[in-house]
């Protein structure tokens, strides 16, 4: 009763993909690193349904609402797949009045019927990874902790010194616009134009302001003097000395916020990573205070001047939304790798009366994955097995020792040790060895009839150099099997940790602590990787 | 610009729910335990899209196909939300011809437009947790390892000795049906009737066979003699002595399989947990070899005879599918908590030529959650913070020490220690203490101006009894802050592990290893929990 082949193409839906193998291992590693940071700061996770009532999402995403996936009307409620994790979080807070304060993280897939660009990681189904602090607290303390968290995440991912957190405040930005003479109703559109300064020269942004958005040229020019400014507390002090700005109420609030923020960033030891950048505006309308965006060298890949000049000009990006930097133009790069800010009014859009102010950050997992998979070796292990249990022999009378292998595995499993064997009654030795090698299993436990008769098995560390004293392995007692193995595993883990800390080194030998040689080794070519700043 | 309250009810869609708080913590704990076991056996995880092409799911679920969620036709491909993880896995294997062997696990949500029964954990969106071994291997070794894995999972979840793995083989079952004289075309329907023996008495099952399915009464009676049989290898030997059975080819294959299986189960040390049960049939059509189903006392809750007699008889369950035991009848209980088997032909339904034989198990997370949440204390911690950093004081001149608290938190975070403080400039001491207590944070680090001046802070273990020598905490040096804290955390973790192993005990004191008192304590009432067998 062999089934017939189906008549349609077997594939995943457009803009979606399967994850497996080394990609999956790397992605899980990224999730683990990020989750550990979130937990270190007292984060708790929540889980919301993958679809929401259609009404919940309606009116939250402006013209991008057309990208929302709807479920078919099969009777009952009309539902849509979630578009992000922020609106479901706001809905969650609005529903549960008991939760007035929470530090929540949520790592989950979201859905957008956008044009996919698979190579850049722009998919229709993709992961978001959000941390938000909700609740009424003394000003700017949670905002500063979010920046501390951003630092710990990227340091933890091995990008220490390779990222910059651009920082601004909606209050300061709006103050500048007001002082420069932007009419109130034009503040958000003008803000959107400013947000494009990381992709367009000022001349183009000015043109958009004046020609498309009807701003007076002298107002645009006045804005132009401010939005090029970057710095840290020095920039804040410079702005504070500007009497015209200092007289604006929104600006005063912004000054107060940023002053506190810089104080707290010092205490959290992360001032070095931020750039107070007046060109940062962020697209989404709902931000009400501090905003930030994390960039790395990979955010905008290097293009030679000649190449850039050679390129025909692309049409301008659409109005500033969170996705605009996911353009198909390859010079744009992968864009920001995390972004967020304070949004104090979103929960109120559901609850009406009860406001729960929030500040948060969303990490772009797919972009982070692209950067890390380009810089990391492909030698990631595909599984986590520590010991491959093998039978030695091969003669006519070779029994395969399946029972003994099973029992040895069982004893390792009982002790919590990750172990594997071939599902074969009489496996060839080289096949067992190859299986261990292919998966990068660090230890082979080799069973032979003679050794077993003496109550012993051979433990061999894989990949030792030919001249290593333990190259041929060592006999260990069956009686204390799990303990003997665990000692070697622990030693190797310690060594590996030391080596990883040293960076660019690889242990060339030693399953015994006393017996270590550490050799420098050139790391894999990193031509495409962002250079250390 | 305060937003207006929306006019519709703020809720999650029917049959879905949010997860947060203690429920989420317990669910994560279950996932971690299960994932650790999967990794211990060399499992790797894959991730597939939440929706598949409609055609992929078509024709796989029989009459339950009506429960599939479709996406709206918004142009482009027609898609449906996945109904289980098995069909996407088979599709994945059929697409990637390079993968001929894999031990994969997948923990993800699936979707069924069923009538929800929230109290029993029957939801429209729910988690499945699957481990499958795909590939051609020597017979029955992977099948036995699956049973080993089931044991490790339930032992790991604290259900050691409280579950039974019912075991049968489609080859043996079909052999019995053939020998008894069931016509070939009736074998699956009769098999479905047998599958109901865990919920219906034999008389009712016989009636269904004879009256609904047209089986000759003498054939039914012959079946009845077999399907009541239970045992281990003894039952296999008993069947092997039956000359009529021994002459049947399907039976011979089944005997060979079960003989090997019992040998391997002995080697894996798990024979004690299985019951070779001829009444186990499993609903799904695609099983081709060994089948299993895990039950616990909670699978069918105790009902007094009076209660049972009092209850009007409910209509019979629908034909045997994987969900039938999720009936609304409260006497049915939560049903099996894991189920699976060998399915050698499913991948071929997509690939046509290439067959990849598979054997696997699916753990019913929601049912396991129900059991564990009924037996476990509600004192699960809501976050994982180990140290709550507080400022002591309260007089008029109290500064709140926000800078110092931030710096201390920073040093702990730098060392990877989970720490938290109140986001308040001048917090009241009792509010800080209460926050730590509410979340069950084990240690308080208390900053006072006098102590800081001496380069010291106070570390206090929370919840110590009044007469404990360290009740008031101990002063530790700021200089080695992180190390000093880490030592105490490690000691407490070790103690907690010892106590957990001892079971039903609780440490009443001691943040120093030398200083431990362990007291027996009555555990929380367990009236509703299944008793130890």
Short mmCIF file of N, CA and C in Angstrom, two decimals, chain A residues 302-415:
data_model
loop_
_atom_site.label_atom_id
_atom_site.label_comp_id
_atom_site.label_asym_id
_atom_site.label_seq_id
_atom_site.Cartn_x
_atom_site.Cartn_y
_atom_site.Cartn_z
N UNK A 302 29.30 48.75 3.64
CA UNK A 302 30.17 49.68 2.93
C UNK A 302 29.97 49.57 1.43
N UNK A 303 29.82 50.69 0.79
CA UNK A 303 29.75 50.73 -0.68
C UNK A 303 30.81 51.74 -1.10
N UNK A 304 31.63 51.39 -2.09
CA UNK A 304 32.65 52.35 -2.52
C UNK A 304 31.96 53.55 -3.17
N UNK A 305 32.61 54.69 -3.14
CA UNK A 305 32.03 55.92 -3.69
C UNK A 305 31.67 55.70 -5.16
N UNK A 306 32.55 55.05 -5.89
CA UNK A 306 32.31 54.79 -7.31
C UNK A 306 31.03 53.99 -7.49
N UNK A 307 30.93 52.93 -6.70
CA UNK A 307 29.75 52.07 -6.77
C UNK A 307 28.48 52.86 -6.48
N UNK A 308 28.59 53.68 -5.44
CA UNK A 308 27.42 54.45 -5.02
C UNK A 308 27.00 55.44 -6.10
N UNK A 309 28.00 56.09 -6.72
CA UNK A 309 27.71 57.07 -7.76
C UNK A 309 27.10 56.40 -8.99
N UNK A 310 27.56 55.16 -9.21
CA UNK A 310 27.13 54.38 -10.36
C UNK A 310 25.66 53.97 -10.27
N UNK A 311 25.18 53.88 -9.06
CA UNK A 311 23.84 53.34 -8.84
C UNK A 311 22.76 54.34 -9.20
N UNK A 312 21.78 53.91 -9.97
CA UNK A 312 20.66 54.83 -10.23
C UNK A 312 19.91 55.07 -8.93
N UNK A 313 19.42 56.29 -8.78
CA UNK A 313 18.71 56.61 -7.54
C UNK A 313 17.39 55.85 -7.45
N UNK A 314 17.17 55.23 -6.32
CA UNK A 314 15.90 54.54 -6.11
C UNK A 314 14.85 55.54 -5.65
N UNK A 315 13.62 55.16 -5.82
CA UNK A 315 12.55 56.01 -5.30
C UNK A 315 12.68 56.13 -3.78
N UNK A 316 12.19 57.22 -3.30
CA UNK A 316 12.28 57.45 -1.86
C UNK A 316 11.48 56.42 -1.08
N UNK A 317 11.94 56.15 0.11
CA UNK A 317 11.24 55.19 0.98
C UNK A 317 9.84 55.68 1.27
N UNK A 318 8.97 54.74 1.60
CA UNK A 318 7.63 55.16 1.98
C UNK A 318 7.68 55.81 3.36
N UNK A 319 6.57 56.39 3.77
CA UNK A 319 6.58 57.18 5.00
C UNK A 319 7.04 56.32 6.17
N UNK A 320 7.68 57.00 7.10
CA UNK A 320 8.43 56.33 8.16
C UNK A 320 7.67 55.31 8.97
N UNK A 321 7.78 54.07 8.64
CA UNK A 321 7.24 53.04 9.50
C UNK A 321 8.38 52.13 9.90
N UNK A 322 8.07 51.23 10.83
CA UNK A 322 9.13 50.42 11.43
C UNK A 322 9.87 49.59 10.39
N UNK A 323 9.29 49.38 9.25
CA UNK A 323 9.89 48.48 8.28
C UNK A 323 10.60 49.15 7.13
N UNK A 324 10.60 50.43 7.11
CA UNK A 324 11.07 51.05 5.88
C UNK A 324 12.52 50.70 5.56
N UNK A 325 13.32 50.44 6.61
CA UNK A 325 14.71 50.12 6.33
C UNK A 325 14.88 48.68 5.84
N UNK A 326 13.77 47.98 5.64
CA UNK A 326 13.87 46.65 5.07
C UNK A 326 13.69 46.72 3.55
N UNK A 327 14.17 47.78 2.97
CA UNK A 327 14.05 47.98 1.53
C UNK A 327 14.84 46.94 0.76
N UNK A 328 14.52 46.80 -0.51
CA UNK A 328 15.24 45.83 -1.32
C UNK A 328 16.57 46.36 -1.82
N UNK A 329 16.81 47.65 -1.67
CA UNK A 329 18.06 48.26 -2.10
C UNK A 329 19.21 47.67 -1.29
N UNK A 330 20.14 46.96 -1.96
CA UNK A 330 21.18 46.27 -1.18
C UNK A 330 22.14 47.22 -0.48
N UNK A 331 22.17 48.49 -0.87
CA UNK A 331 23.07 49.41 -0.16
C UNK A 331 22.52 49.81 1.20
N UNK A 332 21.26 49.52 1.40
CA UNK A 332 20.65 49.93 2.66
C UNK A 332 21.07 49.04 3.81
N UNK A 333 21.48 47.81 3.48
CA UNK A 333 21.93 46.91 4.54
C UNK A 333 20.76 46.37 5.33
N UNK A 334 21.06 45.80 6.48
CA UNK A 334 19.99 45.15 7.21
C UNK A 334 19.28 46.10 8.15
N UNK A 335 19.71 47.34 8.22
CA UNK A 335 19.00 48.32 9.05
C UNK A 335 19.29 48.13 10.53
N UNK A 336 18.43 48.70 11.36
CA UNK A 336 18.66 48.63 12.80
C UNK A 336 18.43 47.21 13.30
N UNK A 337 19.13 46.85 14.36
CA UNK A 337 19.03 45.48 14.87
C UNK A 337 18.21 45.41 16.16
N UNK A 338 17.79 46.56 16.64
CA UNK A 338 16.87 46.61 17.77
C UNK A 338 16.33 48.03 17.81
N UNK A 339 15.13 48.18 18.32
CA UNK A 339 14.56 49.52 18.38
C UNK A 339 13.43 49.53 19.39
N UNK A 340 13.17 50.71 19.93
CA UNK A 340 12.08 50.79 20.89
C UNK A 340 11.94 52.19 21.44
N UNK A 341 11.26 52.27 22.56
CA UNK A 341 11.05 53.57 23.16
C UNK A 341 9.92 53.53 24.17
N UNK A 342 9.57 54.71 24.65
CA UNK A 342 8.50 54.81 25.64
C UNK A 342 7.18 55.10 24.95
N UNK A 343 6.14 54.34 25.33
CA UNK A 343 4.79 54.56 24.78
C UNK A 343 3.82 54.51 25.94
N UNK A 344 3.36 55.68 26.35
CA UNK A 344 2.57 55.76 27.58
C UNK A 344 1.06 55.69 27.33
N UNK A 345 0.64 55.72 26.07
CA UNK A 345 -0.80 55.81 25.81
C UNK A 345 -1.43 54.61 25.12
N UNK A 346 -0.61 53.59 24.77
CA UNK A 346 -1.15 52.50 23.96
C UNK A 346 -2.15 51.63 24.72
N UNK A 347 -1.85 51.32 25.98
CA UNK A 347 -2.76 50.47 26.76
C UNK A 347 -4.12 51.14 26.87
N UNK A 348 -4.11 52.46 27.00
CA UNK A 348 -5.36 53.21 27.10
C UNK A 348 -6.23 53.11 25.87
N UNK A 349 -5.63 52.76 24.73
CA UNK A 349 -6.44 52.58 23.53
C UNK A 349 -7.39 51.40 23.68
N UNK A 350 -7.07 50.47 24.61
CA UNK A 350 -7.97 49.33 24.87
C UNK A 350 -8.77 49.52 26.14
N UNK A 351 -8.11 50.04 27.17
CA UNK A 351 -8.78 50.07 28.47
C UNK A 351 -9.57 51.35 28.67
N UNK A 352 -9.30 52.36 27.82
CA UNK A 352 -10.04 53.60 28.00
C UNK A 352 -9.51 54.38 29.17
N UNK A 353 -9.97 54.03 30.38
CA UNK A 353 -9.59 54.84 31.52
C UNK A 353 -8.16 54.55 31.99
N UNK A 354 -7.90 53.27 32.31
CA UNK A 354 -6.63 52.93 32.93
C UNK A 354 -5.47 53.04 31.95
N UNK A 355 -4.56 53.94 32.24
CA UNK A 355 -3.34 54.02 31.45
C UNK A 355 -2.25 53.22 32.16
N UNK A 356 -1.52 52.42 31.41
CA UNK A 356 -0.32 51.79 31.96
C UNK A 356 0.85 52.23 31.09
N UNK A 357 1.66 53.17 31.57
CA UNK A 357 2.80 53.62 30.77
C UNK A 357 3.82 52.49 30.58
N UNK A 358 4.42 52.45 29.39
CA UNK A 358 5.33 51.36 29.06
C UNK A 358 6.58 51.90 28.38
N UNK A 359 7.69 51.18 28.57
CA UNK A 359 8.89 51.46 27.79
C UNK A 359 9.48 50.10 27.41
N UNK A 360 9.96 49.98 26.17
CA UNK A 360 10.40 48.65 25.76
C UNK A 360 11.35 48.66 24.59
N UNK A 361 11.82 47.46 24.29
CA UNK A 361 12.78 47.27 23.20
C UNK A 361 12.40 45.99 22.45
N UNK A 362 12.55 46.04 21.12
CA UNK A 362 12.29 44.86 20.30
C UNK A 362 13.57 44.51 19.55
N UNK A 363 14.06 43.29 19.75
CA UNK A 363 15.27 42.86 19.07
C UNK A 363 14.91 42.19 17.75
N UNK A 364 15.59 42.59 16.69
CA UNK A 364 15.34 42.01 15.37
C UNK A 364 16.14 40.74 15.18
N UNK A 365 15.52 39.64 15.57
CA UNK A 365 16.22 38.35 15.61
C UNK A 365 16.78 37.97 14.24
N UNK A 366 16.01 38.20 13.18
CA UNK A 366 16.46 37.75 11.86
C UNK A 366 17.69 38.53 11.40
N UNK A 367 17.72 39.82 11.73
CA UNK A 367 18.88 40.63 11.36
C UNK A 367 20.09 40.25 12.20
N UNK A 368 19.87 40.04 13.48
CA UNK A 368 20.96 39.60 14.35
C UNK A 368 21.48 38.25 13.86
N UNK A 369 20.55 37.38 13.48
CA UNK A 369 20.95 36.08 12.93
C UNK A 369 21.83 36.25 11.70
N UNK A 370 21.45 37.15 10.79
CA UNK A 370 22.24 37.38 9.57
C UNK A 370 23.66 37.80 9.91
N UNK A 371 23.80 38.73 10.86
CA UNK A 371 25.14 39.20 11.23
C UNK A 371 25.95 38.07 11.84
N UNK A 372 25.35 37.36 12.78
CA UNK A 372 26.12 36.33 13.48
C UNK A 372 26.44 35.15 12.58
N UNK A 373 25.53 34.80 11.69
CA UNK A 373 25.80 33.64 10.83
C UNK A 373 26.88 33.98 9.81
N UNK A 374 27.05 35.29 9.49
CA UNK A 374 28.12 35.68 8.57
C UNK A 374 29.48 35.65 9.26
N UNK A 375 29.50 35.94 10.58
CA UNK A 375 30.79 36.04 11.25
C UNK A 375 31.17 34.74 11.93
N UNK A 376 30.21 33.86 12.15
CA UNK A 376 30.54 32.67 12.93
C UNK A 376 30.90 31.50 12.03
N UNK A 377 31.68 30.64 12.57
CA UNK A 377 32.09 29.44 11.84
C UNK A 377 30.88 28.54 11.61
N UNK A 378 30.95 27.74 10.58
CA UNK A 378 29.85 26.81 10.31
C UNK A 378 30.03 25.51 11.07
N UNK A 379 31.00 25.53 12.00
CA UNK A 379 31.29 24.29 12.71
C UNK A 379 30.39 24.10 13.93
N UNK A 380 29.33 24.90 14.03
CA UNK A 380 28.38 24.71 15.11
C UNK A 380 27.97 23.24 15.15
N UNK A 381 27.95 22.69 16.35
CA UNK A 381 27.49 21.30 16.46
C UNK A 381 26.01 21.21 16.20
N UNK A 382 25.61 20.11 15.58
CA UNK A 382 24.19 19.99 15.24
C UNK A 382 23.36 19.44 16.38
N UNK A 383 23.97 18.65 17.27
CA UNK A 383 23.25 18.27 18.48
C UNK A 383 24.18 18.47 19.67
N UNK A 384 23.70 18.13 20.86
CA UNK A 384 24.48 18.44 22.06
C UNK A 384 25.07 17.19 22.70
N UNK A 385 25.08 16.08 21.96
CA UNK A 385 25.55 14.83 22.54
C UNK A 385 27.01 14.96 22.97
N UNK A 386 27.34 14.46 24.17
CA UNK A 386 28.70 14.55 24.69
C UNK A 386 29.48 13.26 24.52
N UNK A 387 28.78 12.15 24.46
CA UNK A 387 29.46 10.85 24.41
C UNK A 387 28.82 9.97 23.34
N UNK A 388 29.63 9.47 22.42
CA UNK A 388 29.12 8.51 21.46
C UNK A 388 29.61 7.13 21.88
N UNK A 389 28.67 6.23 22.12
CA UNK A 389 29.02 4.89 22.62
C UNK A 389 29.18 3.94 21.44
N UNK A 390 30.37 3.32 21.32
CA UNK A 390 30.70 2.50 20.15
C UNK A 390 31.15 1.11 20.58
N UNK A 391 31.05 0.20 19.63
CA UNK A 391 31.60 -1.14 19.84
C UNK A 391 32.79 -1.33 18.92
N UNK A 392 33.87 -1.88 19.48
CA UNK A 392 35.05 -2.13 18.68
C UNK A 392 35.02 -3.59 18.25
N UNK A 393 35.58 -3.87 17.10
CA UNK A 393 35.60 -5.23 16.59
C UNK A 393 35.34 -5.18 15.11
N UNK A 394 35.12 -6.28 14.48
CA UNK A 394 34.90 -6.25 13.06
C UNK A 394 35.13 -7.63 12.47
N UNK A 395 35.70 -8.51 13.27
CA UNK A 395 35.96 -9.88 12.81
C UNK A 395 34.64 -10.61 12.54
N UNK A 396 34.77 -11.83 12.11
CA UNK A 396 33.60 -12.66 11.77
C UNK A 396 32.70 -12.87 12.98
N UNK A 397 33.35 -12.93 14.16
CA UNK A 397 32.58 -13.26 15.35
C UNK A 397 32.09 -12.03 16.11
N UNK A 398 32.26 -10.86 15.50
CA UNK A 398 31.87 -9.61 16.15
C UNK A 398 30.37 -9.60 16.43
N UNK A 399 30.00 -9.45 17.69
CA UNK A 399 28.58 -9.49 18.04
C UNK A 399 27.92 -8.12 17.94
N UNK A 400 28.73 -7.05 17.97
CA UNK A 400 28.16 -5.71 17.92
C UNK A 400 27.88 -5.13 19.29
N UNK A 401 27.84 -6.03 20.30
CA UNK A 401 27.68 -5.56 21.69
C UNK A 401 26.51 -4.60 21.87
N UNK A 402 25.41 -4.86 21.17
CA UNK A 402 24.27 -3.95 21.26
C UNK A 402 23.74 -3.85 22.68
N UNK A 403 23.64 -5.02 23.34
CA UNK A 403 23.12 -5.02 24.71
C UNK A 403 24.02 -4.17 25.61
N UNK A 404 25.33 -4.38 25.48
CA UNK A 404 26.28 -3.66 26.32
C UNK A 404 26.24 -2.15 26.00
N UNK A 405 26.16 -1.82 24.71
CA UNK A 405 26.08 -0.40 24.35
C UNK A 405 24.81 0.22 24.95
N UNK A 406 23.70 -0.51 24.85
CA UNK A 406 22.44 0.00 25.40
C UNK A 406 22.56 0.23 26.90
N UNK A 407 23.19 -0.74 27.56
CA UNK A 407 23.30 -0.62 29.02
C UNK A 407 24.21 0.55 29.41
N UNK A 408 25.27 0.73 28.64
CA UNK A 408 26.18 1.84 28.93
C UNK A 408 25.47 3.17 28.69
N UNK A 409 24.74 3.26 27.57
CA UNK A 409 23.94 4.47 27.32
C UNK A 409 22.98 4.72 28.47
N UNK A 410 22.31 3.67 28.90
CA UNK A 410 21.32 3.78 29.97
C UNK A 410 21.96 4.35 31.23
N UNK A 411 23.16 3.86 31.55
CA UNK A 411 23.83 4.37 32.75
C UNK A 411 24.20 5.84 32.59
N UNK A 412 24.61 6.22 31.39
CA UNK A 412 24.94 7.63 31.15
C UNK A 412 23.67 8.49 31.23
N UNK A 413 22.61 8.03 30.58
CA UNK A 413 21.34 8.78 30.61
C UNK A 413 20.85 8.94 32.05
N UNK A 414 20.96 7.82 32.82
CA UNK A 414 20.53 7.89 34.23
C UNK A 414 21.26 8.99 34.97
N UNK A 415 22.52 9.22 34.58
CA UNK A 415 23.32 10.26 35.25
C UNK A 415 23.13 11.62 34.58
#
